[in-house]
Amino acid sequence: MSGPALVVVEPGTGPGRGAELTAAARAGGHEQVVALSLSADPPAAAAADLDLVAAEPPTALDATAVAAFVDAAASAVGASSAFLPATETGTAAGAALAARRDGAFCEDVIALAVRDGALVATSGREEPLLADLALPADRFAVIAVRPGAFPPATGATAERQLAPPAAPTAAEAEDAGEVRLLESRPAAADAVAVAGVLFGIGRGVEGRDGIERVAALAAANGAAVCATRPHIATGWLGRDRLVGRSGATAAPRLYVAFGVSGASQHLVGLERCEALAAVNNDPEAAIFARADLGIVADLDDVLPVLERLLADPAS
């Protein structure tokens, strides 16, 4: 690629998100990656071992302001592309940025490759149908990357001193035009994608009371909650909690599956899970073939024990 990639790190996401975006940029043919933090406290980006653009971010993280800010930073470092997380803010800002630069935009990207000199982005926007989009080499590329889709990159880039971009004026910010958000990705989707510990709720967890009990156990132990499709269909959990082929991709250190059968449509979203524990009353459940620890029991018997042990590990 002719210029470096600019990766945009949102507040509160930690160094892991910057490292994921770096991996995406490298998959897209970039050897040099520069980080731009949307937080006034930049260590999250710096901790990802990236060059860091020193600049004061906009106080309001709306799509128009973020697009103007990233545009200025891209000009300052001579970037040929920008990589943002496919969150609500990132997707809307990415569309606005592409409009400002008359660039090419692809959202919900789950894979990238360089073929015959062209950047090809795979979008999961319409899963189960996947779209491969070849982006013109002569246009600024804006890529909104699905959280968790790329394993975090390792290794630092060369250190450089970078001049901060000029702050955009109000008139320049307005040049981005109006961006209408066609689909919202609530914050819960991001929490699921970056969770270190994730509790999964499957069909075997019965009723609202069962869901609330598992959710309370998760909250008490700093875990995020996801679900399989049956509970999303009932409306008891939002679609932002869905993990799998048509939902989020997650890479937790530990995934605890409660009443999850183990269908491939769900497990494909957990391919980078480090350890999996499963509780199911069906000894033939497919989840046990993937589990590192399996417990064959009724949830009504297991949950009280877990609640007691996790509340008081010495008991």
PDB file of C-alpha atoms in Angstrom:
ATOM      1  CA  MET A   1       0.000   0.000   0.000  1.00  0.00           C
ATOM      2  CA  SER A   2       1.222   3.512  -0.828  1.00  0.00           C
ATOM      3  CA  GLY A   3       0.785   4.989   2.639  1.00  0.00           C
ATOM      4  CA  PRO A   4       0.369   3.828   6.216  1.00  0.00           C
ATOM      5  CA  ALA A   5      -2.898   2.584   7.628  1.00  0.00           C
ATOM      6  CA  LEU A   6      -4.575   4.669  10.295  1.00  0.00           C
ATOM      7  CA  VAL A   7      -6.319   2.602  12.968  1.00  0.00           C
ATOM      8  CA  VAL A   8      -8.894   4.416  15.079  1.00  0.00           C
ATOM      9  CA  VAL A   9      -9.142   3.294  18.706  1.00  0.00           C
ATOM     10  CA  GLU A  10     -12.364   4.107  20.541  1.00  0.00           C
ATOM     11  CA  PRO A  11     -12.445   4.997  24.257  1.00  0.00           C
ATOM     12  CA  GLY A  12     -12.785   2.178  26.755  1.00  0.00           C
ATOM     13  CA  THR A  13     -11.810  -0.644  24.391  1.00  0.00           C
ATOM     14  CA  GLY A  14      -8.260  -1.223  25.667  1.00  0.00           C
ATOM     15  CA  PRO A  15      -5.181  -2.203  23.651  1.00  0.00           C
ATOM     16  CA  GLY A  16      -6.803  -5.372  22.309  1.00  0.00           C
ATOM     17  CA  ARG A  17      -9.072  -3.491  19.909  1.00  0.00           C
ATOM     18  CA  GLY A  18      -6.148  -1.528  18.483  1.00  0.00           C
ATOM     19  CA  ALA A  19      -4.215  -4.770  18.021  1.00  0.00           C
ATOM     20  CA  GLU A  20      -7.189  -6.336  16.202  1.00  0.00           C
ATOM     21  CA  LEU A  21      -7.422  -3.378  13.835  1.00  0.00           C
ATOM     22  CA  THR A  22      -3.670  -3.616  13.278  1.00  0.00           C
ATOM     23  CA  ALA A  23      -4.064  -7.267  12.307  1.00  0.00           C
ATOM     24  CA  ALA A  24      -6.760  -6.268   9.836  1.00  0.00           C
ATOM     25  CA  ALA A  25      -4.539  -3.555   8.363  1.00  0.00           C
ATOM     26  CA  ARG A  26      -1.677  -6.006   7.923  1.00  0.00           C
ATOM     27  CA  ALA A  27      -3.997  -8.530   6.299  1.00  0.00           C
ATOM     28  CA  GLY A  28      -4.859  -5.712   3.911  1.00  0.00           C
ATOM     29  CA  GLY A  29      -1.222  -5.306   2.879  1.00  0.00           C
ATOM     30  CA  HIS A  30      -0.082  -2.521   5.219  1.00  0.00           C
ATOM     31  CA  GLU A  31       3.322  -2.861   6.859  1.00  0.00           C
ATOM     32  CA  GLN A  32       3.147   0.493   8.604  1.00  0.00           C
ATOM     33  CA  VAL A  33       0.284   1.199  10.989  1.00  0.00           C
ATOM     34  CA  VAL A  34      -0.408   4.385  12.932  1.00  0.00           C
ATOM     35  CA  ALA A  35      -2.900   4.626  15.795  1.00  0.00           C
ATOM     36  CA  LEU A  36      -5.300   7.472  16.445  1.00  0.00           C
ATOM     37  CA  SER A  37      -7.043   7.471  19.813  1.00  0.00           C
ATOM     38  CA  LEU A  38     -10.502   8.971  20.226  1.00  0.00           C
ATOM     39  CA  SER A  39      -9.775   9.276  23.931  1.00  0.00           C
ATOM     40  CA  ALA A  40      -7.975  12.181  25.568  1.00  0.00           C
ATOM     41  CA  ASP A  41      -6.122   9.486  27.520  1.00  0.00           C
ATOM     42  CA  PRO A  42      -4.100   7.701  24.783  1.00  0.00           C
ATOM     43  CA  PRO A  43      -2.385   4.796  26.606  1.00  0.00           C
ATOM     44  CA  ALA A  44      -4.923   2.312  25.209  1.00  0.00           C
ATOM     45  CA  ALA A  45      -3.625   2.965  21.720  1.00  0.00           C
ATOM     46  CA  ALA A  46       0.007   3.281  22.772  1.00  0.00           C
ATOM     47  CA  ALA A  47      -0.147  -0.035  24.611  1.00  0.00           C
ATOM     48  CA  ALA A  48      -0.869  -1.739  21.312  1.00  0.00           C
ATOM     49  CA  ASP A  49       2.773  -0.994  20.302  1.00  0.00           C
ATOM     50  CA  LEU A  50       1.724   1.376  17.543  1.00  0.00           C
ATOM     51  CA  ASP A  51       2.912   4.774  16.448  1.00  0.00           C
ATOM     52  CA  LEU A  52       0.513   7.247  17.975  1.00  0.00           C
ATOM     53  CA  VAL A  53      -0.875  10.454  16.530  1.00  0.00           C
ATOM     54  CA  ALA A  54      -0.846  13.042  19.302  1.00  0.00           C
ATOM     55  CA  ALA A  55      -4.030  15.049  18.885  1.00  0.00           C
ATOM     56  CA  GLU A  56      -6.900  16.314  20.994  1.00  0.00           C
ATOM     57  CA  PRO A  57     -10.005  14.304  20.046  1.00  0.00           C
ATOM     58  CA  PRO A  58     -13.427  15.899  19.600  1.00  0.00           C
ATOM     59  CA  THR A  59     -15.404  16.242  22.807  1.00  0.00           C
ATOM     60  CA  ALA A  60     -18.539  14.808  21.190  1.00  0.00           C
ATOM     61  CA  LEU A  61     -17.998  11.471  19.470  1.00  0.00           C
ATOM     62  CA  ASP A  62     -20.712  11.866  16.859  1.00  0.00           C
ATOM     63  CA  ALA A  63     -20.101  10.537  13.358  1.00  0.00           C
ATOM     64  CA  THR A  64     -19.516  13.929  11.745  1.00  0.00           C
ATOM     65  CA  ALA A  65     -16.974  15.111  14.321  1.00  0.00           C
ATOM     66  CA  VAL A  66     -15.106  11.807  14.344  1.00  0.00           C
ATOM     67  CA  ALA A  67     -14.967  11.729  10.538  1.00  0.00           C
ATOM     68  CA  ALA A  68     -13.503  15.238  10.424  1.00  0.00           C
ATOM     69  CA  PHE A  69     -10.970  14.370  13.131  1.00  0.00           C
ATOM     70  CA  VAL A  70      -9.845  11.160  11.423  1.00  0.00           C
ATOM     71  CA  ASP A  71      -9.701  12.946   8.067  1.00  0.00           C
ATOM     72  CA  ALA A  72      -7.298  15.536   9.486  1.00  0.00           C
ATOM     73  CA  ALA A  73      -5.141  12.840  11.079  1.00  0.00           C
ATOM     74  CA  ALA A  74      -5.033  10.827   7.849  1.00  0.00           C
ATOM     75  CA  SER A  75      -3.793  13.884   5.967  1.00  0.00           C
ATOM     76  CA  ALA A  76      -1.166  14.598   8.634  1.00  0.00           C
ATOM     77  CA  VAL A  77       0.415  11.145   8.371  1.00  0.00           C
ATOM     78  CA  GLY A  78      -0.223  10.517   4.673  1.00  0.00           C
ATOM     79  CA  ALA A  79      -2.473   7.523   5.318  1.00  0.00           C
ATOM     80  CA  SER A  80      -3.951   5.655   2.368  1.00  0.00           C
ATOM     81  CA  SER A  81      -6.634   3.916   4.421  1.00  0.00           C
ATOM     82  CA  ALA A  82      -8.411   4.018   7.769  1.00  0.00           C
ATOM     83  CA  PHE A  83      -9.561   1.098   9.902  1.00  0.00           C
ATOM     84  CA  LEU A  84     -12.330   1.646  12.434  1.00  0.00           C
ATOM     85  CA  PRO A  85     -14.275  -0.783  14.637  1.00  0.00           C
ATOM     86  CA  ALA A  86     -17.694  -1.697  13.235  1.00  0.00           C
ATOM     87  CA  THR A  87     -19.471  -0.209  16.229  1.00  0.00           C
ATOM     88  CA  GLU A  88     -22.312   2.270  15.966  1.00  0.00           C
ATOM     89  CA  THR A  89     -19.918   5.230  16.062  1.00  0.00           C
ATOM     90  CA  GLY A  90     -17.226   3.562  13.952  1.00  0.00           C
ATOM     91  CA  THR A  91     -19.574   2.505  11.154  1.00  0.00           C
ATOM     92  CA  ALA A  92     -21.317   5.868  10.901  1.00  0.00           C
ATOM     93  CA  ALA A  93     -18.032   7.787  11.105  1.00  0.00           C
ATOM     94  CA  GLY A  94     -16.488   5.491   8.498  1.00  0.00           C
ATOM     95  CA  ALA A  95     -19.289   6.234   6.050  1.00  0.00           C
ATOM     96  CA  ALA A  96     -18.890   9.968   6.667  1.00  0.00           C
ATOM     97  CA  LEU A  97     -15.111   9.744   6.257  1.00  0.00           C
ATOM     98  CA  ALA A  98     -15.443   7.930   2.938  1.00  0.00           C
ATOM     99  CA  ALA A  99     -17.843  10.635   1.767  1.00  0.00           C
ATOM    100  CA  ARG A 100     -15.405  13.394   2.766  1.00  0.00           C
ATOM    101  CA  ARG A 101     -12.558  11.758   0.840  1.00  0.00           C
ATOM    102  CA  ASP A 102     -14.575  10.368  -2.044  1.00  0.00           C
ATOM    103  CA  GLY A 103     -13.222   7.036  -0.887  1.00  0.00           C
ATOM    104  CA  ALA A 104     -14.332   3.418  -0.809  1.00  0.00           C
ATOM    105  CA  PHE A 105     -16.148   2.143   2.285  1.00  0.00           C
ATOM    106  CA  CYS A 106     -16.831  -1.404   3.462  1.00  0.00           C
ATOM    107  CA  GLU A 107     -18.611  -2.236   6.724  1.00  0.00           C
ATOM    108  CA  ASP A 108     -18.714  -5.269   9.033  1.00  0.00           C
ATOM    109  CA  VAL A 109     -15.505  -6.636   7.524  1.00  0.00           C
ATOM    110  CA  ILE A 110     -14.527 -10.119   8.700  1.00  0.00           C
ATOM    111  CA  ALA A 111     -11.622 -10.869   6.311  1.00  0.00           C
ATOM    112  CA  LEU A 112      -9.154  -8.974   4.124  1.00  0.00           C
ATOM    113  CA  ALA A 113      -6.747 -10.012   1.392  1.00  0.00           C
ATOM    114  CA  VAL A 114      -4.689  -8.499  -1.400  1.00  0.00           C
ATOM    115  CA  ARG A 115      -5.421 -10.085  -4.775  1.00  0.00           C
ATOM    116  CA  ASP A 116      -3.738  -8.946  -7.978  1.00  0.00           C
ATOM    117  CA  GLY A 117      -2.723  -5.742  -6.242  1.00  0.00           C
ATOM    118  CA  ALA A 118      -6.259  -4.893  -5.117  1.00  0.00           C
ATOM    119  CA  LEU A 119      -7.591  -4.894  -1.566  1.00  0.00           C
ATOM    120  CA  VAL A 120     -10.477  -7.339  -1.239  1.00  0.00           C
ATOM    121  CA  ALA A 121     -12.704  -7.006   1.821  1.00  0.00           C
ATOM    122  CA  THR A 122     -15.159  -9.675   2.924  1.00  0.00           C
ATOM    123  CA  SER A 123     -18.262  -8.203   4.521  1.00  0.00           C
ATOM    124  CA  GLY A 124     -20.524 -10.200   6.827  1.00  0.00           C
ATOM    125  CA  ARG A 125     -23.208  -7.522   6.726  1.00  0.00           C
ATOM    126  CA  GLU A 126     -25.727  -9.856   5.091  1.00  0.00           C
ATOM    127  CA  GLU A 127     -24.756 -13.147   6.751  1.00  0.00           C
ATOM    128  CA  PRO A 128     -25.155 -15.997   6.000  1.00  0.00           C
ATOM    129  CA  LEU A 129     -24.342 -14.457   2.600  1.00  0.00           C
ATOM    130  CA  LEU A 130     -20.798 -13.059   2.474  1.00  0.00           C
ATOM    131  CA  ALA A 131     -19.731 -10.402  -0.019  1.00  0.00           C
ATOM    132  CA  ASP A 132     -16.183  -9.986  -1.377  1.00  0.00           C
ATOM    133  CA  LEU A 133     -15.660  -6.366  -2.398  1.00  0.00           C
ATOM    134  CA  ALA A 134     -12.619  -5.272  -4.438  1.00  0.00           C
ATOM    135  CA  LEU A 135     -11.706  -1.711  -3.430  1.00  0.00           C
ATOM    136  CA  PRO A 136     -10.118   0.599  -6.035  1.00  0.00           C
ATOM    137  CA  ALA A 137      -6.387   1.019  -5.418  1.00  0.00           C
ATOM    138  CA  ASP A 138      -6.488   4.721  -6.305  1.00  0.00           C
ATOM    139  CA  ARG A 139      -9.097   5.644  -3.698  1.00  0.00           C
ATOM    140  CA  PHE A 140      -8.828   6.116   0.047  1.00  0.00           C
ATOM    141  CA  ALA A 141     -10.141   2.945   1.700  1.00  0.00           C
ATOM    142  CA  VAL A 142     -12.252   3.047   4.856  1.00  0.00           C
ATOM    143  CA  ILE A 143     -12.736  -0.324   6.549  1.00  0.00           C
ATOM    144  CA  ALA A 144     -15.113  -0.914   9.477  1.00  0.00           C
ATOM    145  CA  VAL A 145     -13.878  -4.139  11.082  1.00  0.00           C
ATOM    146  CA  ARG A 146     -16.173  -6.457  13.032  1.00  0.00           C
ATOM    147  CA  PRO A 147     -14.886  -6.668  16.632  1.00  0.00           C
ATOM    148  CA  GLY A 148     -13.257 -10.028  17.294  1.00  0.00           C
ATOM    149  CA  ALA A 149     -12.945 -10.993  13.622  1.00  0.00           C
ATOM    150  CA  PHE A 150      -9.135 -10.742  13.558  1.00  0.00           C
ATOM    151  CA  PRO A 151      -6.722 -12.181  16.141  1.00  0.00           C
ATOM    152  CA  PRO A 152      -4.781  -9.317  17.765  1.00  0.00           C
ATOM    153  CA  ALA A 153      -1.495  -8.485  16.051  1.00  0.00           C
ATOM    154  CA  THR A 154       1.786  -8.759  17.929  1.00  0.00           C
ATOM    155  CA  GLY A 155       5.005  -6.816  17.460  1.00  0.00           C
ATOM    156  CA  ALA A 156       5.673  -3.112  17.375  1.00  0.00           C
ATOM    157  CA  THR A 157       6.042  -0.838  14.396  1.00  0.00           C
ATOM    158  CA  ALA A 158       8.963   1.565  14.048  1.00  0.00           C
ATOM    159  CA  GLU A 159       8.732   4.499  16.421  1.00  0.00           C
ATOM    160  CA  ARG A 160       8.260   7.940  14.866  1.00  0.00           C
ATOM    161  CA  GLN A 161       7.424  11.415  16.018  1.00  0.00           C
ATOM    162  CA  LEU A 162       4.215  12.436  14.315  1.00  0.00           C
ATOM    163  CA  ALA A 163       2.908  15.961  13.968  1.00  0.00           C
ATOM    164  CA  PRO A 164      -0.604  16.344  15.375  1.00  0.00           C
ATOM    165  CA  PRO A 165      -3.316  17.045  12.811  1.00  0.00           C
ATOM    166  CA  ALA A 166      -4.926  20.446  12.766  1.00  0.00           C
ATOM    167  CA  ALA A 167      -8.259  20.527  14.546  1.00  0.00           C
ATOM    168  CA  PRO A 168     -11.105  20.760  11.990  1.00  0.00           C
ATOM    169  CA  THR A 169     -13.200  23.903  11.963  1.00  0.00           C
ATOM    170  CA  ALA A 170     -16.968  23.790  12.381  1.00  0.00           C
ATOM    171  CA  ALA A 171     -17.360  24.455   8.656  1.00  0.00           C
ATOM    172  CA  GLU A 172     -15.017  21.581   7.797  1.00  0.00           C
ATOM    173  CA  ALA A 173     -16.923  19.255  10.100  1.00  0.00           C
ATOM    174  CA  GLU A 174     -20.153  20.123   8.307  1.00  0.00           C
ATOM    175  CA  ASP A 175     -18.600  19.055   4.983  1.00  0.00           C
ATOM    176  CA  ALA A 176     -19.153  15.445   5.980  1.00  0.00           C
ATOM    177  CA  GLY A 177     -22.854  15.929   5.294  1.00  0.00           C
ATOM    178  CA  GLU A 178     -25.623  13.972   6.936  1.00  0.00           C
ATOM    179  CA  VAL A 179     -25.035  10.315   7.789  1.00  0.00           C
ATOM    180  CA  ARG A 180     -28.083   8.209   8.526  1.00  0.00           C
ATOM    181  CA  LEU A 181     -27.462   5.130  10.645  1.00  0.00           C
ATOM    182  CA  LEU A 182     -29.395   2.266   9.084  1.00  0.00           C
ATOM    183  CA  GLU A 183     -28.605  -0.261  11.800  1.00  0.00           C
ATOM    184  CA  SER A 184     -27.542   0.315  15.368  1.00  0.00           C
ATOM    185  CA  ARG A 185     -24.974  -1.890  17.049  1.00  0.00           C
ATOM    186  CA  PRO A 186     -25.643  -1.431  20.777  1.00  0.00           C
ATOM    187  CA  ALA A 187     -22.823  -1.320  23.280  1.00  0.00           C
ATOM    188  CA  ALA A 188     -23.671  -4.854  24.441  1.00  0.00           C
ATOM    189  CA  ALA A 189     -22.421  -6.229  21.119  1.00  0.00           C
ATOM    190  CA  ASP A 190     -19.039  -4.656  21.771  1.00  0.00           C
ATOM    191  CA  ALA A 191     -18.964  -6.002  25.344  1.00  0.00           C
ATOM    192  CA  VAL A 192     -19.586  -9.512  24.025  1.00  0.00           C
ATOM    193  CA  ALA A 193     -16.889  -9.201  21.361  1.00  0.00           C
ATOM    194  CA  VAL A 194     -14.148  -8.098  23.771  1.00  0.00           C
ATOM    195  CA  ALA A 195     -15.183 -10.014  26.917  1.00  0.00           C
ATOM    196  CA  GLY A 196     -12.504 -11.953  28.750  1.00  0.00           C
ATOM    197  CA  VAL A 197     -15.136 -14.191  30.335  1.00  0.00           C
ATOM    198  CA  LEU A 198     -18.393 -14.903  28.540  1.00  0.00           C
ATOM    199  CA  PHE A 199     -21.485 -16.747  29.813  1.00  0.00           C
ATOM    200  CA  GLY A 200     -23.621 -18.282  27.078  1.00  0.00           C
ATOM    201  CA  ILE A 201     -27.351 -18.877  27.502  1.00  0.00           C
ATOM    202  CA  GLY A 202     -28.839 -21.632  25.375  1.00  0.00           C
ATOM    203  CA  ARG A 203     -32.223 -23.256  24.900  1.00  0.00           C
ATOM    204  CA  GLY A 204     -31.663 -25.374  28.024  1.00  0.00           C
ATOM    205  CA  VAL A 205     -31.979 -22.263  30.200  1.00  0.00           C
ATOM    206  CA  GLU A 206     -35.740 -22.073  30.638  1.00  0.00           C
ATOM    207  CA  GLY A 207     -37.795 -18.913  30.902  1.00  0.00           C
ATOM    208  CA  ARG A 208     -37.034 -15.377  31.918  1.00  0.00           C
ATOM    209  CA  ASP A 209     -36.205 -16.431  35.479  1.00  0.00           C
ATOM    210  CA  GLY A 210     -33.495 -18.792  34.259  1.00  0.00           C
ATOM    211  CA  ILE A 211     -32.008 -16.145  31.982  1.00  0.00           C
ATOM    212  CA  GLU A 212     -31.982 -13.549  34.741  1.00  0.00           C
ATOM    213  CA  ARG A 213     -30.318 -15.999  37.114  1.00  0.00           C
ATOM    214  CA  VAL A 214     -27.451 -16.717  34.702  1.00  0.00           C
ATOM    215  CA  ALA A 215     -27.162 -13.014  33.862  1.00  0.00           C
ATOM    216  CA  ALA A 216     -26.933 -12.125  37.553  1.00  0.00           C
ATOM    217  CA  LEU A 217     -24.218 -14.735  38.069  1.00  0.00           C
ATOM    218  CA  ALA A 218     -22.310 -13.282  35.124  1.00  0.00           C
ATOM    219  CA  ALA A 219     -22.643  -9.709  36.369  1.00  0.00           C
ATOM    220  CA  ALA A 220     -21.446 -10.663  39.843  1.00  0.00           C
ATOM    221  CA  ASN A 221     -18.292 -12.144  38.351  1.00  0.00           C
ATOM    222  CA  GLY A 222     -17.456  -9.569  35.701  1.00  0.00           C
ATOM    223  CA  ALA A 223     -18.579 -11.704  32.757  1.00  0.00           C
ATOM    224  CA  ALA A 224     -20.537 -10.649  29.686  1.00  0.00           C
ATOM    225  CA  VAL A 225     -23.645 -12.512  28.540  1.00  0.00           C
ATOM    226  CA  CYS A 226     -24.401 -13.873  25.087  1.00  0.00           C
ATOM    227  CA  ALA A 227     -27.072 -16.224  23.782  1.00  0.00           C
ATOM    228  CA  THR A 228     -28.047 -18.616  21.045  1.00  0.00           C
ATOM    229  CA  ARG A 229     -30.852 -17.805  18.625  1.00  0.00           C
ATOM    230  CA  PRO A 230     -33.875 -19.288  20.523  1.00  0.00           C
ATOM    231  CA  HIS A 231     -33.678 -16.722  23.324  1.00  0.00           C
ATOM    232  CA  ILE A 232     -33.072 -13.904  20.844  1.00  0.00           C
ATOM    233  CA  ALA A 233     -36.243 -14.942  19.001  1.00  0.00           C
ATOM    234  CA  THR A 234     -38.312 -14.728  22.193  1.00  0.00           C
ATOM    235  CA  GLY A 235     -37.203 -11.147  22.722  1.00  0.00           C
ATOM    236  CA  TRP A 236     -35.931 -11.893  26.221  1.00  0.00           C
ATOM    237  CA  LEU A 237     -32.421 -10.972  25.088  1.00  0.00           C
ATOM    238  CA  GLY A 238     -31.518  -8.413  22.433  1.00  0.00           C
ATOM    239  CA  ARG A 239     -30.012  -9.344  19.085  1.00  0.00           C
ATOM    240  CA  ASP A 240     -26.786  -7.675  20.170  1.00  0.00           C
ATOM    241  CA  ARG A 241     -26.282 -10.693  22.468  1.00  0.00           C
ATOM    242  CA  LEU A 242     -26.316 -13.197  19.608  1.00  0.00           C
ATOM    243  CA  VAL A 243     -23.010 -14.986  18.965  1.00  0.00           C
ATOM    244  CA  GLY A 244     -22.521 -17.109  15.886  1.00  0.00           C
ATOM    245  CA  ARG A 245     -22.730 -17.122  12.123  1.00  0.00           C
ATOM    246  CA  SER A 246     -25.344 -14.364  12.006  1.00  0.00           C
ATOM    247  CA  GLY A 247     -24.211 -12.569  15.152  1.00  0.00           C
ATOM    248  CA  ALA A 248     -21.060 -11.430  16.896  1.00  0.00           C
ATOM    249  CA  THR A 249     -17.648 -13.074  16.936  1.00  0.00           C
ATOM    250  CA  ALA A 250     -16.033 -13.426  20.370  1.00  0.00           C
ATOM    251  CA  ALA A 251     -12.632 -14.557  21.622  1.00  0.00           C
ATOM    252  CA  PRO A 252     -12.922 -14.893  25.412  1.00  0.00           C
ATOM    253  CA  ARG A 253     -10.340 -16.501  27.652  1.00  0.00           C
ATOM    254  CA  LEU A 254     -13.215 -18.558  29.083  1.00  0.00           C
ATOM    255  CA  TYR A 255     -16.644 -19.343  27.676  1.00  0.00           C
ATOM    256  CA  VAL A 256     -19.150 -20.982  30.036  1.00  0.00           C
ATOM    257  CA  ALA A 257     -22.081 -22.455  28.108  1.00  0.00           C
ATOM    258  CA  PHE A 258     -25.305 -22.996  30.051  1.00  0.00           C
ATOM    259  CA  GLY A 259     -27.816 -25.195  28.244  1.00  0.00           C
ATOM    260  CA  VAL A 260     -26.121 -24.620  24.873  1.00  0.00           C
ATOM    261  CA  SER A 261     -26.500 -27.558  22.487  1.00  0.00           C
ATOM    262  CA  GLY A 262     -23.365 -26.764  20.496  1.00  0.00           C
ATOM    263  CA  ALA A 263     -24.726 -26.161  16.997  1.00  0.00           C
ATOM    264  CA  SER A 264     -22.093 -25.120  14.476  1.00  0.00           C
ATOM    265  CA  GLN A 265     -23.988 -21.900  13.742  1.00  0.00           C
ATOM    266  CA  HIS A 266     -23.215 -20.785  17.295  1.00  0.00           C
ATOM    267  CA  LEU A 267     -19.726 -22.203  17.765  1.00  0.00           C
ATOM    268  CA  VAL A 268     -18.398 -20.600  14.582  1.00  0.00           C
ATOM    269  CA  GLY A 269     -18.528 -17.331  16.498  1.00  0.00           C
ATOM    270  CA  LEU A 270     -16.275 -18.774  19.209  1.00  0.00           C
ATOM    271  CA  GLU A 271     -13.483 -20.316  17.157  1.00  0.00           C
ATOM    272  CA  ARG A 272     -10.843 -18.291  19.032  1.00  0.00           C
ATOM    273  CA  CYS A 273     -12.193 -19.082  22.494  1.00  0.00           C
ATOM    274  CA  GLU A 274      -9.275 -20.235  24.687  1.00  0.00           C
ATOM    275  CA  ALA A 275     -11.230 -22.482  27.068  1.00  0.00           C
ATOM    276  CA  LEU A 276     -14.817 -23.710  27.070  1.00  0.00           C
ATOM    277  CA  ALA A 277     -16.836 -25.146  29.952  1.00  0.00           C
ATOM    278  CA  ALA A 278     -20.310 -26.549  29.316  1.00  0.00           C
ATOM    279  CA  VAL A 279     -23.269 -27.459  31.504  1.00  0.00           C
ATOM    280  CA  ASN A 280     -25.991 -29.513  29.832  1.00  0.00           C
ATOM    281  CA  ASN A 281     -28.319 -32.289  30.981  1.00  0.00           C
ATOM    282  CA  ASP A 282     -27.947 -34.131  27.651  1.00  0.00           C
ATOM    283  CA  PRO A 283     -24.790 -36.290  27.664  1.00  0.00           C
ATOM    284  CA  GLU A 284     -24.970 -36.468  23.851  1.00  0.00           C
ATOM    285  CA  ALA A 285     -25.016 -32.696  23.357  1.00  0.00           C
ATOM    286  CA  ALA A 286     -22.593 -31.593  20.637  1.00  0.00           C
ATOM    287  CA  ILE A 287     -21.126 -28.922  22.908  1.00  0.00           C
ATOM    288  CA  PHE A 288     -19.222 -31.581  24.858  1.00  0.00           C
ATOM    289  CA  ALA A 289     -17.107 -32.440  21.811  1.00  0.00           C
ATOM    290  CA  ARG A 290     -15.737 -28.891  21.911  1.00  0.00           C
ATOM    291  CA  ALA A 291     -15.661 -28.411  25.692  1.00  0.00           C
ATOM    292  CA  ASP A 292     -12.512 -28.485  27.795  1.00  0.00           C
ATOM    293  CA  LEU A 293     -14.711 -29.155  30.830  1.00  0.00           C
ATOM    294  CA  GLY A 294     -18.157 -30.706  30.652  1.00  0.00           C
ATOM    295  CA  ILE A 295     -20.779 -31.120  33.366  1.00  0.00           C
ATOM    296  CA  VAL A 296     -23.779 -33.358  32.667  1.00  0.00           C
ATOM    297  CA  ALA A 297     -26.421 -32.102  35.075  1.00  0.00           C
ATOM    298  CA  ASP A 298     -29.582 -30.054  35.379  1.00  0.00           C
ATOM    299  CA  LEU A 299     -28.990 -26.329  35.633  1.00  0.00           C
ATOM    300  CA  ASP A 300     -31.225 -26.183  38.698  1.00  0.00           C
ATOM    301  CA  ASP A 301     -28.677 -28.381  40.449  1.00  0.00           C
ATOM    302  CA  VAL A 302     -25.543 -26.657  39.130  1.00  0.00           C
ATOM    303  CA  LEU A 303     -26.439 -22.976  39.451  1.00  0.00           C
ATOM    304  CA  PRO A 304     -26.860 -22.957  43.256  1.00  0.00           C
ATOM    305  CA  VAL A 305     -23.448 -24.591  43.622  1.00  0.00           C
ATOM    306  CA  LEU A 306     -21.809 -22.078  41.283  1.00  0.00           C
ATOM    307  CA  GLU A 307     -23.509 -19.175  43.029  1.00  0.00           C
ATOM    308  CA  ARG A 308     -22.199 -20.350  46.391  1.00  0.00           C
ATOM    309  CA  LEU A 309     -18.661 -21.128  45.178  1.00  0.00           C
ATOM    310  CA  LEU A 310     -18.238 -17.918  43.221  1.00  0.00           C
ATOM    311  CA  ALA A 311     -19.610 -15.837  46.081  1.00  0.00           C
ATOM    312  CA  ASP A 312     -17.198 -17.478  48.536  1.00  0.00           C
ATOM    313  CA  PRO A 313     -14.332 -19.385  46.831  1.00  0.00           C
ATOM    314  CA  ALA A 314     -13.162 -20.665  50.230  1.00  0.00           C
ATOM    315  CA  SER A 315     -16.436 -22.506  50.862  1.00  0.00           C
TER     316      SER A 315
END
